PDB file of C-alpha atoms in Angstrom:
ATOM      1  CA  GLY A 228     123.316 105.737  93.331  1.00 63.00           C
ATOM      2  CA  GLN A 229     120.839 103.901  95.530  1.00 67.00           C
ATOM      3  CA  GLN A 230     119.574 100.817  93.942  1.00 84.00           C
ATOM      4  CA  VAL A 231     116.907  98.137  94.675  1.00 91.00           C
ATOM      5  CA  MET A 232     117.481  94.810  92.909  1.00 92.00           C
ATOM      6  CA  GLN A 233     114.679  92.225  92.647  1.00 95.00           C
ATOM      7  CA  ILE A 234     115.031  88.619  91.753  1.00 96.00           C
ATOM      8  CA  PRO A 235     113.996  86.551  89.869  1.00 96.00           C
ATOM      9  CA  GLN A 236     112.956  88.666  86.768  1.00 94.00           C
ATOM     10  CA  TYR A 237     110.525  85.951  85.737  1.00 96.00           C
ATOM     11  CA  GLN A 238     109.005  82.991  87.264  1.00 97.00           C
ATOM     12  CA  HIS A 239     106.738  80.407  85.662  1.00 97.00           C
ATOM     13  CA  VAL A 240     104.868  78.031  88.022  1.00 98.00           C
ATOM     14  CA  GLN A 241     102.176  75.397  87.858  1.00 98.00           C
ATOM     15  CA  GLU A 242      99.020  76.401  89.703  1.00 98.00           C
ATOM     16  CA  GLY A 243      99.269  75.268  93.364  1.00 98.00           C
ATOM     17  CA  GLU A 244     102.973  75.697  93.581  1.00 98.00           C
ATOM     18  CA  ASP A 245     104.555  78.262  95.798  1.00 98.00           C
ATOM     19  CA  PHE A 246     106.438  81.394  94.725  1.00 98.00           C
ATOM     20  CA  THR A 247     108.905  83.792  96.270  1.00 98.00           C
ATOM     21  CA  THR A 248     110.442  87.012  95.042  1.00 98.00           C
ATOM     22  CA  TYR A 249     113.350  88.728  96.711  1.00 98.00           C
ATOM     23  CA  CYS A 250     114.183  92.358  97.031  1.00 97.00           C
ATOM     24  CA  ASN A 251     117.651  93.842  98.054  1.00 96.00           C
ATOM     25  CA  SER A 252     118.694  97.409  98.640  1.00 94.00           C
ATOM     26  CA  SER A 253     122.215  98.881  98.533  1.00 91.00           C
ATOM     27  CA  THR A 254     121.248 101.100 101.481  1.00 91.00           C
ATOM     28  CA  THR A 255     119.071 101.010 104.572  1.00 92.00           C
ATOM     29  CA  LEU A 256     115.376 101.676 103.760  1.00 93.00           C
ATOM     30  CA  SER A 257     112.916 103.649 105.900  1.00 91.00           C
ATOM     31  CA  ASN A 258     110.151 101.230 104.797  1.00 93.00           C
ATOM     32  CA  ILE A 259     109.390  98.817 102.007  1.00 96.00           C
ATOM     33  CA  GLN A 260     106.197  98.725 100.023  1.00 96.00           C
ATOM     34  CA  TRP A 261     104.892  95.953  97.697  1.00 98.00           C
ATOM     35  CA  TYR A 262     102.781  96.515  94.575  1.00 97.00           C
ATOM     36  CA  LYS A 263     101.189  94.193  92.014  1.00 98.00           C
ATOM     37  CA  GLN A 264     100.675  95.120  88.449  1.00 96.00           C
ATOM     38  CA  ARG A 265      98.437  93.104  86.243  1.00 96.00           C
ATOM     39  CA  PRO A 266      99.298  92.920  82.559  1.00 91.00           C
ATOM     40  CA  GLY A 267      98.149  96.086  80.899  1.00 89.00           C
ATOM     41  CA  GLY A 268      97.326  97.615  84.194  1.00 93.00           C
ATOM     42  CA  HIS A 269      98.788  99.972  86.737  1.00 95.00           C
ATOM     43  CA  PRO A 270     100.472  99.085  90.051  1.00 96.00           C
ATOM     44  CA  VAL A 271      98.273  98.383  93.022  1.00 97.00           C
ATOM     45  CA  PHE A 272      99.486  98.803  96.538  1.00 96.00           C
ATOM     46  CA  LEU A 273      99.576  95.543  98.513  1.00 97.00           C
ATOM     47  CA  ILE A 274     101.349  96.346 101.813  1.00 97.00           C
ATOM     48  CA  GLN A 275     103.945  98.468 103.658  1.00 95.00           C
ATOM     49  CA  LEU A 276     106.493  97.163 106.159  1.00 96.00           C
ATOM     50  CA  VAL A 277     108.218  99.586 108.426  1.00 94.00           C
ATOM     51  CA  LYS A 278     109.879  97.714 111.361  1.00 96.00           C
ATOM     52  CA  SER A 279     113.029  95.696 111.273  1.00 97.00           C
ATOM     53  CA  GLY A 280     112.229  91.982 110.999  1.00 97.00           C
ATOM     54  CA  GLU A 281     108.543  92.652 110.438  1.00 97.00           C
ATOM     55  CA  VAL A 282     106.395  89.839 108.992  1.00 98.00           C
ATOM     56  CA  LYS A 283     102.928  90.497 107.692  1.00 98.00           C
ATOM     57  CA  LYS A 284     100.377  88.035 106.084  1.00 98.00           C
ATOM     58  CA  GLN A 285      97.582  88.611 103.657  1.00 97.00           C
ATOM     59  CA  LYS A 286      95.715  85.348 103.152  1.00 97.00           C
ATOM     60  CA  ARG A 287      98.203  83.298 100.906  1.00 98.00           C
ATOM     61  CA  LEU A 288     100.839  86.133 100.809  1.00 98.00           C
ATOM     62  CA  THR A 289     103.575  86.601 103.390  1.00 98.00           C
ATOM     63  CA  PHE A 290     105.759  89.642 103.377  1.00 98.00           C
ATOM     64  CA  GLN A 291     109.032  89.969 105.364  1.00 98.00           C
ATOM     65  CA  PHE A 292     111.329  92.901 106.033  1.00 98.00           C
ATOM     66  CA  GLY A 293     114.944  92.041 106.869  1.00 97.00           C
ATOM     67  CA  GLU A 294     116.522  92.813 110.140  1.00 96.00           C
ATOM     68  CA  ALA A 295     118.946  95.370 108.560  1.00 96.00           C
ATOM     69  CA  LYS A 296     116.034  96.932 106.626  1.00 95.00           C
ATOM     70  CA  LYS A 297     117.891  96.327 103.424  1.00 95.00           C
ATOM     71  CA  ASN A 298     116.000  93.270 101.981  1.00 97.00           C
ATOM     72  CA  SER A 299     112.487  91.969 101.770  1.00 98.00           C
ATOM     73  CA  SER A 300     110.580  89.114 100.304  1.00 98.00           C
ATOM     74  CA  LEU A 301     107.147  88.182  99.185  1.00 98.00           C
ATOM     75  CA  HIS A 302     105.965  84.539  99.366  1.00 98.00           C
ATOM     76  CA  ILE A 303     102.801  83.260  97.790  1.00 98.00           C
ATOM     77  CA  THR A 304     101.522  79.901  99.042  1.00 98.00           C
ATOM     78  CA  ALA A 305      99.649  77.681  96.517  1.00 98.00           C
ATOM     79  CA  THR A 306      99.506  80.111  93.572  1.00 98.00           C
ATOM     80  CA  GLN A 307      96.341  80.617  91.631  1.00 98.00           C
ATOM     81  CA  THR A 308      95.811  81.996  88.113  1.00 97.00           C
ATOM     82  CA  THR A 309      94.577  85.316  89.624  1.00 97.00           C
ATOM     83  CA  ASP A 310      98.154  85.788  91.076  1.00 98.00           C
ATOM     84  CA  VAL A 311      99.448  86.424  87.504  1.00 97.00           C
ATOM     85  CA  GLY A 312     101.253  89.819  87.213  1.00 97.00           C
ATOM     86  CA  THR A 313     104.349  91.725  88.019  1.00 96.00           C
ATOM     87  CA  TYR A 314     105.241  92.154  91.643  1.00 97.00           C
ATOM     88  CA  PHE A 315     107.326  95.205  92.555  1.00 97.00           C
ATOM     89  CA  CYS A 316     109.024  96.083  95.814  1.00 97.00           C
ATOM     90  CA  ALA A 317     109.680  99.812  96.466  1.00 95.00           C
ATOM     91  CA  GLY A 318     111.998 101.028  99.050  1.00 93.00           C
ATOM     92  CA  GLY A 319     111.076 104.314 100.888  1.00 89.00           C
ATOM     93  CA  ARG A 320     113.754 107.025 101.244  1.00 80.00           C
ATOM     94  CA  GLY A 321     113.487 109.358 104.150  1.00 72.00           C
ATOM     95  CA  ALA A 322     110.511 111.362 105.476  1.00 68.00           C
ATOM     96  CA  THR A 323     109.085 112.245 102.053  1.00 67.00           C
ATOM     97  CA  ASN A 324     108.859 108.480 101.146  1.00 69.00           C
ATOM     98  CA  LYS A 325     110.254 108.838  97.691  1.00 84.00           C
ATOM     99  CA  LEU A 326     110.148 105.331  96.397  1.00 90.00           C
ATOM    100  CA  ILE A 327     112.905 103.484  94.594  1.00 91.00           C
ATOM    101  CA  PHE A 328     111.136 100.629  92.686  1.00 92.00           C
ATOM    102  CA  GLY A 329     112.749  97.285  92.029  1.00 93.00           C
ATOM    103  CA  THR A 330     112.793  95.843  88.577  1.00 91.00           C
ATOM    104  CA  GLY A 331     109.841  93.520  89.281  1.00 94.00           C
ATOM    105  CA  THR A 332     109.216  89.882  89.089  1.00 96.00           C
ATOM    106  CA  LEU A 333     106.745  88.725  86.383  1.00 96.00           C
ATOM    107  CA  LEU A 334     104.849  85.717  87.710  1.00 98.00           C
ATOM    108  CA  ALA A 335     103.103  83.346  85.166  1.00 98.00           C
ATOM    109  CA  VAL A 336     100.772  80.646  86.590  1.00 97.00           C
ATOM    110  CA  GLN A 337      99.918  77.707  84.415  1.00 96.00           C
ATOM    111  CA  PRO A 338      96.555  76.131  85.143  1.00 94.00           C
TER     112      PRO A 338
ATOM    113  CA  ASP B 256      84.034 108.147  93.297  1.00 55.00           C
ATOM    114  CA  GLY B 257      87.420 109.033  94.529  1.00 64.00           C
ATOM    115  CA  GLY B 258      90.519 108.219  92.465  1.00 93.00           C
ATOM    116  CA  ILE B 259      93.229 109.458  90.191  1.00 96.00           C
ATOM    117  CA  THR B 260      92.776 109.910  86.465  1.00 96.00           C
ATOM    118  CA  GLN B 261      95.146 110.270  83.619  1.00 96.00           C
ATOM    119  CA  SER B 262      94.461 111.332  80.044  1.00 91.00           C
ATOM    120  CA  PRO B 263      94.758 110.289  77.341  1.00 91.00           C
ATOM    121  CA  LYS B 264      95.253 106.664  77.627  1.00 93.00           C
ATOM    122  CA  TYR B 265      97.300 106.545  74.336  1.00 94.00           C
ATOM    123  CA  LEU B 266      99.147 109.379  72.784  1.00 94.00           C
ATOM    124  CA  PHE B 267     100.961 109.576  69.516  1.00 93.00           C
ATOM    125  CA  ARG B 268     103.268 112.515  68.633  1.00 90.00           C
ATOM    126  CA  LYS B 269     105.822 113.380  66.089  1.00 90.00           C
ATOM    127  CA  GLU B 270     109.408 113.659  67.105  1.00 88.00           C
ATOM    128  CA  GLY B 271     110.371 117.186  68.184  1.00 88.00           C
ATOM    129  CA  GLN B 272     106.943 118.114  69.459  1.00 91.00           C
ATOM    130  CA  ASN B 273     106.263 118.878  73.188  1.00 93.00           C
ATOM    131  CA  VAL B 274     103.389 116.950  74.728  1.00 94.00           C
ATOM    132  CA  THR B 275     101.509 117.441  78.079  1.00 95.00           C
ATOM    133  CA  LEU B 276     100.116 114.442  79.938  1.00 96.00           C
ATOM    134  CA  SER B 277      97.210 115.191  82.403  1.00 96.00           C
ATOM    135  CA  CYS B 278      96.934 113.930  85.960  1.00 97.00           C
ATOM    136  CA  GLU B 279      94.115 114.738  88.293  1.00 97.00           C
ATOM    137  CA  GLN B 280      93.248 113.355  91.759  1.00 97.00           C
ATOM    138  CA  ASN B 281      90.363 113.926  94.047  1.00 96.00           C
ATOM    139  CA  LEU B 282      91.761 112.008  96.946  1.00 95.00           C
ATOM    140  CA  ASN B 283      92.892 115.211  98.695  1.00 95.00           C
ATOM    141  CA  HIS B 284      96.502 114.020  98.795  1.00 94.00           C
ATOM    142  CA  ASP B 285      99.269 116.474  99.177  1.00 93.00           C
ATOM    143  CA  ALA B 286     101.932 114.438  97.410  1.00 94.00           C
ATOM    144  CA  MET B 287     101.931 113.634  93.617  1.00 96.00           C
ATOM    145  CA  TYR B 288     104.480 111.811  91.537  1.00 96.00           C
ATOM    146  CA  TRP B 289     105.334 111.039  87.906  1.00 98.00           C
ATOM    147  CA  TYR B 290     106.975 107.770  86.895  1.00 97.00           C
ATOM    148  CA  ARG B 291     108.219 106.318  83.638  1.00 97.00           C
ATOM    149  CA  GLN B 292     108.003 102.607  82.940  1.00 95.00           C
ATOM    150  CA  ASP B 293     109.913 100.889  80.156  1.00 92.00           C
ATOM    151  CA  PRO B 294     109.440  97.253  79.202  1.00 84.00           C
ATOM    152  CA  GLY B 295     111.140  94.881  81.656  1.00 76.00           C
ATOM    153  CA  GLN B 296     112.071  97.708  83.968  1.00 80.00           C
ATOM    154  CA  GLY B 297     110.694  99.057  87.215  1.00 87.00           C
ATOM    155  CA  LEU B 298     109.237 102.466  87.692  1.00 94.00           C
ATOM    156  CA  ARG B 299     111.625 105.486  87.591  1.00 94.00           C
ATOM    157  CA  LEU B 300     110.715 108.755  89.360  1.00 94.00           C
ATOM    158  CA  ILE B 301     110.615 111.768  87.035  1.00 97.00           C
ATOM    159  CA  TYR B 302     109.248 114.579  89.296  1.00 97.00           C
ATOM    160  CA  TYR B 303     107.378 114.662  92.538  1.00 95.00           C
ATOM    161  CA  SER B 304     105.539 117.322  94.448  1.00 95.00           C
ATOM    162  CA  GLN B 305     104.778 117.386  98.135  1.00 93.00           C
ATOM    163  CA  ILE B 306     102.708 120.629  98.243  1.00 93.00           C
ATOM    164  CA  VAL B 307     101.054 123.132  95.852  1.00 95.00           C
ATOM    165  CA  ASN B 308     103.489 125.384  94.031  1.00 95.00           C
ATOM    166  CA  ASP B 309     106.490 123.216  94.891  1.00 95.00           C
ATOM    167  CA  PHE B 310     108.101 120.257  93.089  1.00 96.00           C
ATOM    168  CA  GLN B 311     111.417 118.461  92.954  1.00 95.00           C
ATOM    169  CA  LYS B 312     113.380 116.551  90.331  1.00 95.00           C
ATOM    170  CA  GLY B 313     113.376 112.811  90.593  1.00 93.00           C
ATOM    171  CA  ASP B 314     115.908 110.394  89.191  1.00 91.00           C
ATOM    172  CA  ILE B 315     115.313 111.039  85.513  1.00 94.00           C
ATOM    173  CA  ALA B 316     114.012 114.715  85.226  1.00 96.00           C
ATOM    174  CA  GLU B 317     116.059 115.745  82.208  1.00 96.00           C
ATOM    175  CA  GLY B 318     113.765 116.491  79.178  1.00 96.00           C
ATOM    176  CA  TYR B 319     110.560 116.801  81.361  1.00 97.00           C
ATOM    177  CA  SER B 320     108.795 119.600  83.131  1.00 97.00           C
ATOM    178  CA  VAL B 321     105.840 119.815  85.653  1.00 98.00           C
ATOM    179  CA  SER B 322     103.670 122.322  87.370  1.00 97.00           C
ATOM    180  CA  ARG B 323     101.570 122.145  90.635  1.00 98.00           C
ATOM    181  CA  GLU B 324      99.282 125.082  90.540  1.00 97.00           C
ATOM    182  CA  LYS B 325      96.390 123.180  92.158  1.00 97.00           C
ATOM    183  CA  LYS B 326      96.341 120.399  94.758  1.00 97.00           C
ATOM    184  CA  GLU B 327      94.312 118.224  92.428  1.00 97.00           C
ATOM    185  CA  SER B 328      96.428 118.601  89.311  1.00 98.00           C
ATOM    186  CA  PHE B 329     100.039 117.669  88.339  1.00 98.00           C
ATOM    187  CA  PRO B 330     100.527 117.837  84.577  1.00 98.00           C
ATOM    188  CA  LEU B 331     103.710 116.545  82.992  1.00 97.00           C
ATOM    189  CA  THR B 332     105.224 118.028  79.806  1.00 97.00           C
ATOM    190  CA  VAL B 333     107.504 115.818  77.764  1.00 95.00           C
ATOM    191  CA  THR B 334     109.734 118.192  75.737  1.00 93.00           C
ATOM    192  CA  SER B 335     111.603 117.732  72.652  1.00 88.00           C
ATOM    193  CA  ALA B 336     114.804 117.648  74.737  1.00 87.00           C
ATOM    194  CA  GLN B 337     113.817 114.143  75.984  1.00 89.00           C
ATOM    195  CA  LYS B 338     115.901 111.676  73.848  1.00 88.00           C
ATOM    196  CA  ASN B 339     113.714 108.653  74.156  1.00 90.00           C
ATOM    197  CA  PRO B 340     110.178 109.663  75.160  1.00 93.00           C
ATOM    198  CA  THR B 341     108.312 106.681  74.110  1.00 95.00           C
ATOM    199  CA  ALA B 342     107.201 104.897  77.263  1.00 96.00           C
ATOM    200  CA  PHE B 343     104.330 104.247  79.685  1.00 96.00           C
ATOM    201  CA  TYR B 344     103.821 107.175  82.075  1.00 98.00           C
ATOM    202  CA  LEU B 345     102.257 106.691  85.500  1.00 98.00           C
ATOM    203  CA  CYS B 346     101.016 109.348  87.857  1.00 98.00           C
ATOM    204  CA  ALA B 347     100.505 108.624  91.510  1.00 96.00           C
ATOM    205  CA  SER B 348      99.376 110.366  94.668  1.00 96.00           C
ATOM    206  CA  SER B 349      99.712 109.751  98.355  1.00 93.00           C
ATOM    207  CA  ILE B 350      99.550 111.296 101.746  1.00 89.00           C
ATOM    208  CA  LEU B 351     103.103 111.981 102.831  1.00 77.00           C
ATOM    209  CA  ALA B 352     105.027 108.662 103.530  1.00 76.00           C
ATOM    210  CA  GLY B 353     101.928 106.587 102.692  1.00 85.00           C
ATOM    211  CA  GLU B 354     100.937 104.139 100.097  1.00 91.00           C
ATOM    212  CA  GLN B 355     100.857 105.447  96.548  1.00 94.00           C
ATOM    213  CA  PHE B 356      97.681 105.415  94.394  1.00 95.00           C
ATOM    214  CA  PHE B 357      98.360 105.058  90.729  1.00 97.00           C
ATOM    215  CA  GLY B 358      96.315 106.254  87.773  1.00 97.00           C
ATOM    216  CA  PRO B 359      95.683 104.113  84.725  1.00 96.00           C
ATOM    217  CA  GLY B 360      98.697 105.534  82.868  1.00 96.00           C
ATOM    218  CA  THR B 361      99.385 107.115  79.487  1.00 97.00           C
ATOM    219  CA  ARG B 362     101.172 105.144  76.815  1.00 95.00           C
ATOM    220  CA  LEU B 363     103.181 107.705  74.735  1.00 95.00           C
ATOM    221  CA  THR B 364     104.549 106.828  71.318  1.00 94.00           C
ATOM    222  CA  VAL B 365     106.727 109.219  69.432  1.00 91.00           C
ATOM    223  CA  LEU B 366     106.802 108.577  65.799  1.00 87.00           C
TER     224      LEU B 366
END
């Protein structure tokens, strides 16, 4: 079946270091969404990318959607302790936008 | 105050009992979703509904049932046929093909 793989599963960084998580789909996606889930919390929407090769920035966060619409990445510049949490990508399937979630990357930031 | 609510936050049930999880939204969204989250894994889609009185199975529907009698409400019943029901259950809503808004979740433990 259709799968979305995400790496790494876990990343531990020192505050101020950069962080990147990668997302790969076995099939072409209609769009990709990114969510952040704080420990003990629920996923919160960050961004949606729709176009091939699209790049979007939100302050220290940079999101990319691959040319083939099968992969995506999230890069955080100069991490802060507030960035702690699990980052999920979610690939959209068709017009209904059923999402396939990746396994997530847990980010730990040491002050 | 618009949002999506789930109750209860924690739920304990004996093995073999059916249990119903509540999900209500006042965002006027047409689409609603139920996900299951297990430790170290992403979210897996159980059921989704795009319109009142209609719903479709997701990737792991076996042992679960839903109803959508009102736009605002999408309750999930975990039946005794679900082999491993202990998990974190998340409800979400969206406009079609849009970002998904998640409720705070219900943590179900079957004893």
